[in-house]
Short mmCIF file of C-alpha atoms and ligand atoms in Angstrom, two decimals:
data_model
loop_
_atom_site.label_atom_id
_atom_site.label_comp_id
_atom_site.label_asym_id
_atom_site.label_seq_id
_atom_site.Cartn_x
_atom_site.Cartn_y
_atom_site.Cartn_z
CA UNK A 577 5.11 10.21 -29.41
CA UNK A 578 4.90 7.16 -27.42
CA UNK A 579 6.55 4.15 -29.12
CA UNK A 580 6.35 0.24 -28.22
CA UNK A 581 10.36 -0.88 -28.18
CA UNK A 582 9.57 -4.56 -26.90
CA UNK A 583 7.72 -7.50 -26.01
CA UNK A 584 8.52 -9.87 -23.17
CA UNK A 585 7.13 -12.55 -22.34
CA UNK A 586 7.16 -14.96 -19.49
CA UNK A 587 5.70 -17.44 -17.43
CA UNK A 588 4.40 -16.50 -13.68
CA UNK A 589 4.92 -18.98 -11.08
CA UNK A 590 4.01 -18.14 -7.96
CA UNK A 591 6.72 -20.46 -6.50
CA UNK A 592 9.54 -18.26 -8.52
CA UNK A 593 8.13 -15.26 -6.30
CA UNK A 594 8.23 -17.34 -3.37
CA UNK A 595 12.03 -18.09 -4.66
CA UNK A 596 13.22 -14.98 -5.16
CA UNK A 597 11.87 -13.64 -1.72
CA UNK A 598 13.32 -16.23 0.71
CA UNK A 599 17.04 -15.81 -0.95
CA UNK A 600 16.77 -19.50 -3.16
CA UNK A 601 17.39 -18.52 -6.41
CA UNK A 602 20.68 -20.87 -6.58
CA UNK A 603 19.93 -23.79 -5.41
CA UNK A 604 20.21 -27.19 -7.05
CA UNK A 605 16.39 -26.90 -7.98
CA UNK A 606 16.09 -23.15 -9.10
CA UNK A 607 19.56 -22.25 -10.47
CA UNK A 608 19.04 -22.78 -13.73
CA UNK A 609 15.31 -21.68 -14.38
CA UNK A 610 16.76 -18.32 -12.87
CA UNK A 611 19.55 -18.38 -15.01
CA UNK A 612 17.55 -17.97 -18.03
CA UNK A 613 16.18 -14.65 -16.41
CA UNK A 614 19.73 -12.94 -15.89
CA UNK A 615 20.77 -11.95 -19.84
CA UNK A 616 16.86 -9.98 -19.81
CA UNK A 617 17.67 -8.65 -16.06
CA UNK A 618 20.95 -6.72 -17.89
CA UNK A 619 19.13 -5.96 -21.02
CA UNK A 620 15.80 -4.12 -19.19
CA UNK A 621 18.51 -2.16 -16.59
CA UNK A 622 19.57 -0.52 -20.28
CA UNK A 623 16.29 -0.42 -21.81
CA UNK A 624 15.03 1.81 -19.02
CA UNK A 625 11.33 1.49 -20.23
CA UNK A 626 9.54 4.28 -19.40
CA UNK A 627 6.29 2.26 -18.98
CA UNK A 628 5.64 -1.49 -19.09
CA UNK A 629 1.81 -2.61 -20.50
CA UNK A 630 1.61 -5.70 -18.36
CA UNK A 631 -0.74 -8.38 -19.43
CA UNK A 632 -1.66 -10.55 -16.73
CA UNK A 633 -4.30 -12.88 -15.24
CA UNK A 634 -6.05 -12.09 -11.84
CA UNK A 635 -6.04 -15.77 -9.79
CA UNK A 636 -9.46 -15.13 -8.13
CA UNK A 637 -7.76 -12.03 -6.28
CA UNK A 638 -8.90 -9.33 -7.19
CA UNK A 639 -11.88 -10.34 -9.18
CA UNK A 640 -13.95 -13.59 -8.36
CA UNK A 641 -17.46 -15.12 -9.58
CA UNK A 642 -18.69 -11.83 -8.23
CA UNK A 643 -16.91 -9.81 -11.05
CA UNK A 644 -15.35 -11.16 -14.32
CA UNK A 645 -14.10 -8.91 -16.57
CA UNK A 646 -12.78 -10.47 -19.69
CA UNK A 647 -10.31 -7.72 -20.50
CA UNK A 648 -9.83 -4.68 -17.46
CA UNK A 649 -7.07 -1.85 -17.32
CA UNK A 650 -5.80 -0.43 -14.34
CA UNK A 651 -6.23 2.97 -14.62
CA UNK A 652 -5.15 4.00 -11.00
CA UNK A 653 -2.39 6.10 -9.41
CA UNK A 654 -0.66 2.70 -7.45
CA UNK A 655 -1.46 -0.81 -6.79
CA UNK A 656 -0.55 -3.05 -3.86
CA UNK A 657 0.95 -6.33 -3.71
CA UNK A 658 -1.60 -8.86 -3.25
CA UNK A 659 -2.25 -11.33 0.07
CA UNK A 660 -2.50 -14.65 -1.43
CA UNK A 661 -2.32 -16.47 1.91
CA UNK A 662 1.03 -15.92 2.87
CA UNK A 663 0.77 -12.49 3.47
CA UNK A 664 1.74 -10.12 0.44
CA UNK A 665 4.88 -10.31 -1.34
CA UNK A 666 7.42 -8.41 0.08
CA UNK A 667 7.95 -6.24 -3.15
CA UNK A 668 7.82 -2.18 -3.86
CA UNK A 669 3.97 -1.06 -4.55
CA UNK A 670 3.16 -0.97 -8.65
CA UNK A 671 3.15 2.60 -9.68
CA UNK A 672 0.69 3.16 -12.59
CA UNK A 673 0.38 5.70 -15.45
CA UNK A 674 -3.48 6.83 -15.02
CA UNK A 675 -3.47 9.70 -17.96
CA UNK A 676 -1.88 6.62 -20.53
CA UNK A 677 -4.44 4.16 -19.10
CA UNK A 678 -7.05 6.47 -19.43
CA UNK A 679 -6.28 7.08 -23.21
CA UNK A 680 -5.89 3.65 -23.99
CA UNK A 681 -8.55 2.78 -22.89
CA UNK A 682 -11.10 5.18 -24.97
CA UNK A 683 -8.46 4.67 -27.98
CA UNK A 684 -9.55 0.50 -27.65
CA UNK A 685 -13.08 1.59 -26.88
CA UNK A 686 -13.51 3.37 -29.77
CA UNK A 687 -12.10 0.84 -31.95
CA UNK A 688 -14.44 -1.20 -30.54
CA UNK A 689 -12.57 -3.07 -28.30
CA UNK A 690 -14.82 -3.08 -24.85
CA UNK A 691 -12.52 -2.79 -21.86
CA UNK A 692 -13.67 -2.14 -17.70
CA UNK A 693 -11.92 0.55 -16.61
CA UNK A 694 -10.32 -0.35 -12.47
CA UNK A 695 -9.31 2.37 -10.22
CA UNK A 696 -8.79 0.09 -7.28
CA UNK A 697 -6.68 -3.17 -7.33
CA UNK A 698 -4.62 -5.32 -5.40
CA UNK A 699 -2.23 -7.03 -8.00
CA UNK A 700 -1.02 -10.86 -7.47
CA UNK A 701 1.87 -13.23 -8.53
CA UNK A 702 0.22 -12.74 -12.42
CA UNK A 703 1.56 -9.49 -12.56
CA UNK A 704 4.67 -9.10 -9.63
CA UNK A 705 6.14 -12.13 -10.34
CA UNK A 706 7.05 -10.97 -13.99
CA UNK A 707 8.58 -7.71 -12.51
CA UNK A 708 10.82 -9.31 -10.06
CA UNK A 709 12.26 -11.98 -12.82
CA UNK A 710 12.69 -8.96 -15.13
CA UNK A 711 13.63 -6.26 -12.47
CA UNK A 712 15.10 -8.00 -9.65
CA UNK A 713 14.82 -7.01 -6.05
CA UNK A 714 15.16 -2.98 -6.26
CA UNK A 715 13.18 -0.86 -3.55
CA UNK A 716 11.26 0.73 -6.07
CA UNK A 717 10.55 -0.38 -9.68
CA UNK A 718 12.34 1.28 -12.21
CA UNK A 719 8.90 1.84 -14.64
CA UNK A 720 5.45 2.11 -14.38
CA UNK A 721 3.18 -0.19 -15.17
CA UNK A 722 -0.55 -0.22 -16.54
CA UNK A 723 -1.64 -3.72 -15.59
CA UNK A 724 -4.57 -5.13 -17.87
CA UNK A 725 -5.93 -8.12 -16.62
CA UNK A 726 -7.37 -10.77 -18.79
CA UNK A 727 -10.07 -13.29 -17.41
CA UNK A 728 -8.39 -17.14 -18.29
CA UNK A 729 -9.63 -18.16 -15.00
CA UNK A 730 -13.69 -18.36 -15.62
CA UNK A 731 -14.73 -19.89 -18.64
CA UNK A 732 -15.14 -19.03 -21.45
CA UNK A 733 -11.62 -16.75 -21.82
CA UNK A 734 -11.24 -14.90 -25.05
CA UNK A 735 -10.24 -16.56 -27.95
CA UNK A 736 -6.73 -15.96 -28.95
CA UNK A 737 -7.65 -14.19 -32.31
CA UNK A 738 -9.49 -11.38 -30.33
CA UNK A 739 -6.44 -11.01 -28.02
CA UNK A 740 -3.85 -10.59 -31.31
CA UNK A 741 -6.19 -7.61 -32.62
CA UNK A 742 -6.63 -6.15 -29.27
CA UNK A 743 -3.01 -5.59 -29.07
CA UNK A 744 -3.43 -4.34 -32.27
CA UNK A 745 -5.73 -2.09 -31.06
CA UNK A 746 -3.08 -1.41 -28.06
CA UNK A 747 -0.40 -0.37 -30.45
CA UNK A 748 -2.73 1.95 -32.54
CA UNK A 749 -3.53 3.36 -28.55
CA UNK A 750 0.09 3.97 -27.71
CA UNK A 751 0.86 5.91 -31.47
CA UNK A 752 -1.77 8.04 -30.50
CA UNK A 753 -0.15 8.99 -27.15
CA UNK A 754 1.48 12.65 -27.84
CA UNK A 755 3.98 11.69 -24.64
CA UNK A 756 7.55 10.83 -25.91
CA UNK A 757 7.70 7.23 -23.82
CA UNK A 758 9.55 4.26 -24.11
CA UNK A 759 6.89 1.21 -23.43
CA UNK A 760 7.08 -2.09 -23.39
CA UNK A 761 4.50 -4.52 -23.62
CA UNK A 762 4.82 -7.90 -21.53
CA UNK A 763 2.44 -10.95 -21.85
CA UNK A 764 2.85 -13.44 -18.89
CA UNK A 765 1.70 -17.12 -17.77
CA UNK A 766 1.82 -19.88 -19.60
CA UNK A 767 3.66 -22.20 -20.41
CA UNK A 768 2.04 -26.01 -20.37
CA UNK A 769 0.32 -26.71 -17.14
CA UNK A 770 -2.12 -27.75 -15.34
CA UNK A 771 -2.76 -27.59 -11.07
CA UNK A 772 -5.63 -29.70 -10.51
CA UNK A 773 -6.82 -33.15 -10.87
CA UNK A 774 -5.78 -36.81 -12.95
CA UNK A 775 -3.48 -34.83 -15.80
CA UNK A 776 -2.19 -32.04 -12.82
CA UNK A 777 1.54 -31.71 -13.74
CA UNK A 778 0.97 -32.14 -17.50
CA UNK A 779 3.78 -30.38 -19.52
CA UNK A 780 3.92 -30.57 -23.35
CA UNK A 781 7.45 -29.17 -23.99
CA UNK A 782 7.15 -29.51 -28.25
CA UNK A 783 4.21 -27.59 -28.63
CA UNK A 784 5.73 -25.00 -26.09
CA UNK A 785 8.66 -24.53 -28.19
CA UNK A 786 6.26 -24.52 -31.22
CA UNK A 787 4.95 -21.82 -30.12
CA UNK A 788 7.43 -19.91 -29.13
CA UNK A 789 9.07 -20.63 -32.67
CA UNK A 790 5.88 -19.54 -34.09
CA UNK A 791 5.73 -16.24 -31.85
CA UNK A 792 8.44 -15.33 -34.19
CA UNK A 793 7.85 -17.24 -37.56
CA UNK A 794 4.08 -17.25 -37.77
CA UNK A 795 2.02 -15.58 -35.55
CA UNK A 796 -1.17 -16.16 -37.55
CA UNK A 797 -1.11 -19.99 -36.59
CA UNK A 798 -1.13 -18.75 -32.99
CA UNK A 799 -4.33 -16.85 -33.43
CA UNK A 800 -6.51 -19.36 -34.51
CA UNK A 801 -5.40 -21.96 -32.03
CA UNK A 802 -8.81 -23.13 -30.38
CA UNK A 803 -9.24 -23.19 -26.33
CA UNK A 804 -9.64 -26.75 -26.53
CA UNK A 805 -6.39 -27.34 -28.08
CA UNK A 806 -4.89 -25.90 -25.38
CA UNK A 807 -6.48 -27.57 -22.84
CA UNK A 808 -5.47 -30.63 -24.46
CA UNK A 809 -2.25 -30.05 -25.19
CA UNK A 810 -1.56 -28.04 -22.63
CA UNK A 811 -3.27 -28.50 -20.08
CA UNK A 812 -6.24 -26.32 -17.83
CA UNK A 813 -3.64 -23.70 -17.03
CA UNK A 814 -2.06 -23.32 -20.70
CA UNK A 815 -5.00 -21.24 -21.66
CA UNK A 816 -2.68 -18.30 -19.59
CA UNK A 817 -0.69 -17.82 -22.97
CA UNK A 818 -3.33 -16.52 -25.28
CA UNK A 819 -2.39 -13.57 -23.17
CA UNK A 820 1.35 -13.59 -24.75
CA UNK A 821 -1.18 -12.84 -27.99
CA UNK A 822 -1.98 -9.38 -26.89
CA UNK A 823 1.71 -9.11 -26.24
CA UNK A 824 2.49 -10.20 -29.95
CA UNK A 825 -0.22 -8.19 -31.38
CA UNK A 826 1.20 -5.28 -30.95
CA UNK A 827 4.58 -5.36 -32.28
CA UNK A 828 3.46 -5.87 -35.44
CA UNK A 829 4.07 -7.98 -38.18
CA UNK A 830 8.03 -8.83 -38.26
CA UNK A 831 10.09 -9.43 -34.96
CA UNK A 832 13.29 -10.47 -33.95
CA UNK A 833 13.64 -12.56 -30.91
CA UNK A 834 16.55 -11.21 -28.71
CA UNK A 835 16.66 -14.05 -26.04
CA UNK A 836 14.62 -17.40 -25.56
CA UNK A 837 14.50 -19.56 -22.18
CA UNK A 838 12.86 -22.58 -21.58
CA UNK A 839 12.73 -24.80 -18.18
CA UNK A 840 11.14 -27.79 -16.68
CA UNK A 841 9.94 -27.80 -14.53
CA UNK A 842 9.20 -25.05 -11.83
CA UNK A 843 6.51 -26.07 -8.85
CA UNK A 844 3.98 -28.08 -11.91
CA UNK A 845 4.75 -25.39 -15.05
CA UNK A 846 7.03 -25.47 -17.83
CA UNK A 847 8.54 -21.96 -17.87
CA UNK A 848 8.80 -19.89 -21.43
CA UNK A 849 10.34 -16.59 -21.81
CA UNK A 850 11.46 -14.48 -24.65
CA UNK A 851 12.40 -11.63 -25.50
CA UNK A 852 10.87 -9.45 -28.93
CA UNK A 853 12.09 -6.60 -30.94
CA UNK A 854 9.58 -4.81 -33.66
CA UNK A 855 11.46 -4.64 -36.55
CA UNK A 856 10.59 -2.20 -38.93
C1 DHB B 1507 1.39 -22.42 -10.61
C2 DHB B 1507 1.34 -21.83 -11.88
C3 DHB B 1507 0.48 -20.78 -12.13
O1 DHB B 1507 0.34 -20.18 -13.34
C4 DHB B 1507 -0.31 -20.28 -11.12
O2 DHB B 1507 -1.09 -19.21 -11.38
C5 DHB B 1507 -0.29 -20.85 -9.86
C6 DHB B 1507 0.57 -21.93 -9.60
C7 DHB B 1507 2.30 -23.55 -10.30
O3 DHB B 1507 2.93 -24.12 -11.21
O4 DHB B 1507 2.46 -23.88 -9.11
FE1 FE B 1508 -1.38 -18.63 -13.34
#
């Protein structure tokens, strides 16, 4: 049987990509945001997660105004690294886990949860920026990964309530998997920030830390959090981390954080991370 051992989550700046591929990771500016990366970097090499469930937003790449999908699983063979304007990312291509995709996706669609099955993707910083602070810089990537991309780019996103029960709904998905697999779940972006106009570089580092205090201690606050308070508080951007929801959804009720990081500021975001254990 397929189990969920862990929840990550972390922020995904595109500039900690950028970082991390032009060799900058200790300088004055980046050492210690990249610091807070190295205990997890140990920790996943001895994990060896089979699979990694990676929640992530799509910035406009692979899905525009033409297509919005509020919740979509990647249910192909391999994705490729994006070109954002730079060119892509010089990382490995994402390998994915079709037959798992494909049953979690008509295990959530039967429990009523209504996801858009993609074949074809190119993936962005949302999702490879994650598995280069996690992974590293290794030719291939140790796991595969079913990417499910959430729309917090278009409004209206979903509320963070109907991401908690969709991973939920994720968890019940992965039980049901007959496979003996080690799987994590990651939820990325976030934390406070915003990239465009008067309030761009807004960062509200209490209620960060709030809530990733209340990841841990009370995860039913965190569900009924309105999208305006996060825009407020937060900032445009800081509606990313209802996708850390999904993430915290389905590890069920009791967890045990295992490693917490939090910097200020990378490019205009503060940068969260922890680290989750299901207990029980
Ligand atoms: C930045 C942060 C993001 O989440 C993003 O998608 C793009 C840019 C930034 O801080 O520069
Ligand atoms: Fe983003």
């Amino acid at each position: 049987m397929a189990r969920i051992t862990a929840g990550v989550a972390c922020s995904h700046v595109p500039a900690l990509g950028a970082a991390m591929d032009n060799g900058r990771t200790q300088e004055p500016y980046w050492h210690n945001c990249f610091a807070g990366f190295e205990w997890t970097r140990a920790w996943e090499a001895a994990q060896k997660p089979d699979v990694v469930i990676l929640v992530y937003n799509d910035h406009a790449t692979a899905f525009d105004m033409d297509f919005i999908p509020t919740f979509a699983i990647g249910c192909g063979e391999r994705y490729k690294s994006a070109d954002e304007g730079w060119g892509p990312r010089p990382v490995p291509d994402v390998i994915g886990d079709p037959d798992l995709a494909w049953h979690i996706a008509q295990s959530c669609i039967l429990d009523e949860f209504d996801m858009t099955m993609v074949s074809r993707m190119d993936v962005d910083h949302g999702l490879t920026v994650p598995l280069s602070l996690m992974f590293g810089q290794p030719d291939v990537w140790p796991c595969r990964v079913v990417p499910l991309a959430v729309n917090v780019v278009t409004y209206p996103p979903p509320s963070g309530n109907r991401c908690y029960a969709l991973g939920e709904a994720i968890a019940r998905a992965v039980a049901s998997y007959p496979e003996d697999l080690n799987v994590q779940i990651w939820g990325t972006g976030g934390m406070s920030h915003q990239l465009q106009g008067p309030r761009a570089g807004l960062i509200n580092a209490e209620w960060d830390n709030r809530f990733l205090d209340d990841l841990v201690n009370d995860p039913q606050r965190l569900r009924h959090i309105p999208h305006i308070e996060y825009l407020r508080e937060t900032g445009s951007e800081g509606i990313e981390m209802v996708m850390w929801l999904i993430m915290r959804g389905a590890l069920g009720k009791d967890v045990r954080a295992l490693h917490r990081h939090y910097h200020v500021p990378a490019s205009n975001t503060a940068v969260g991370h922890i680290v989750l254990e299901p207990v029980g």
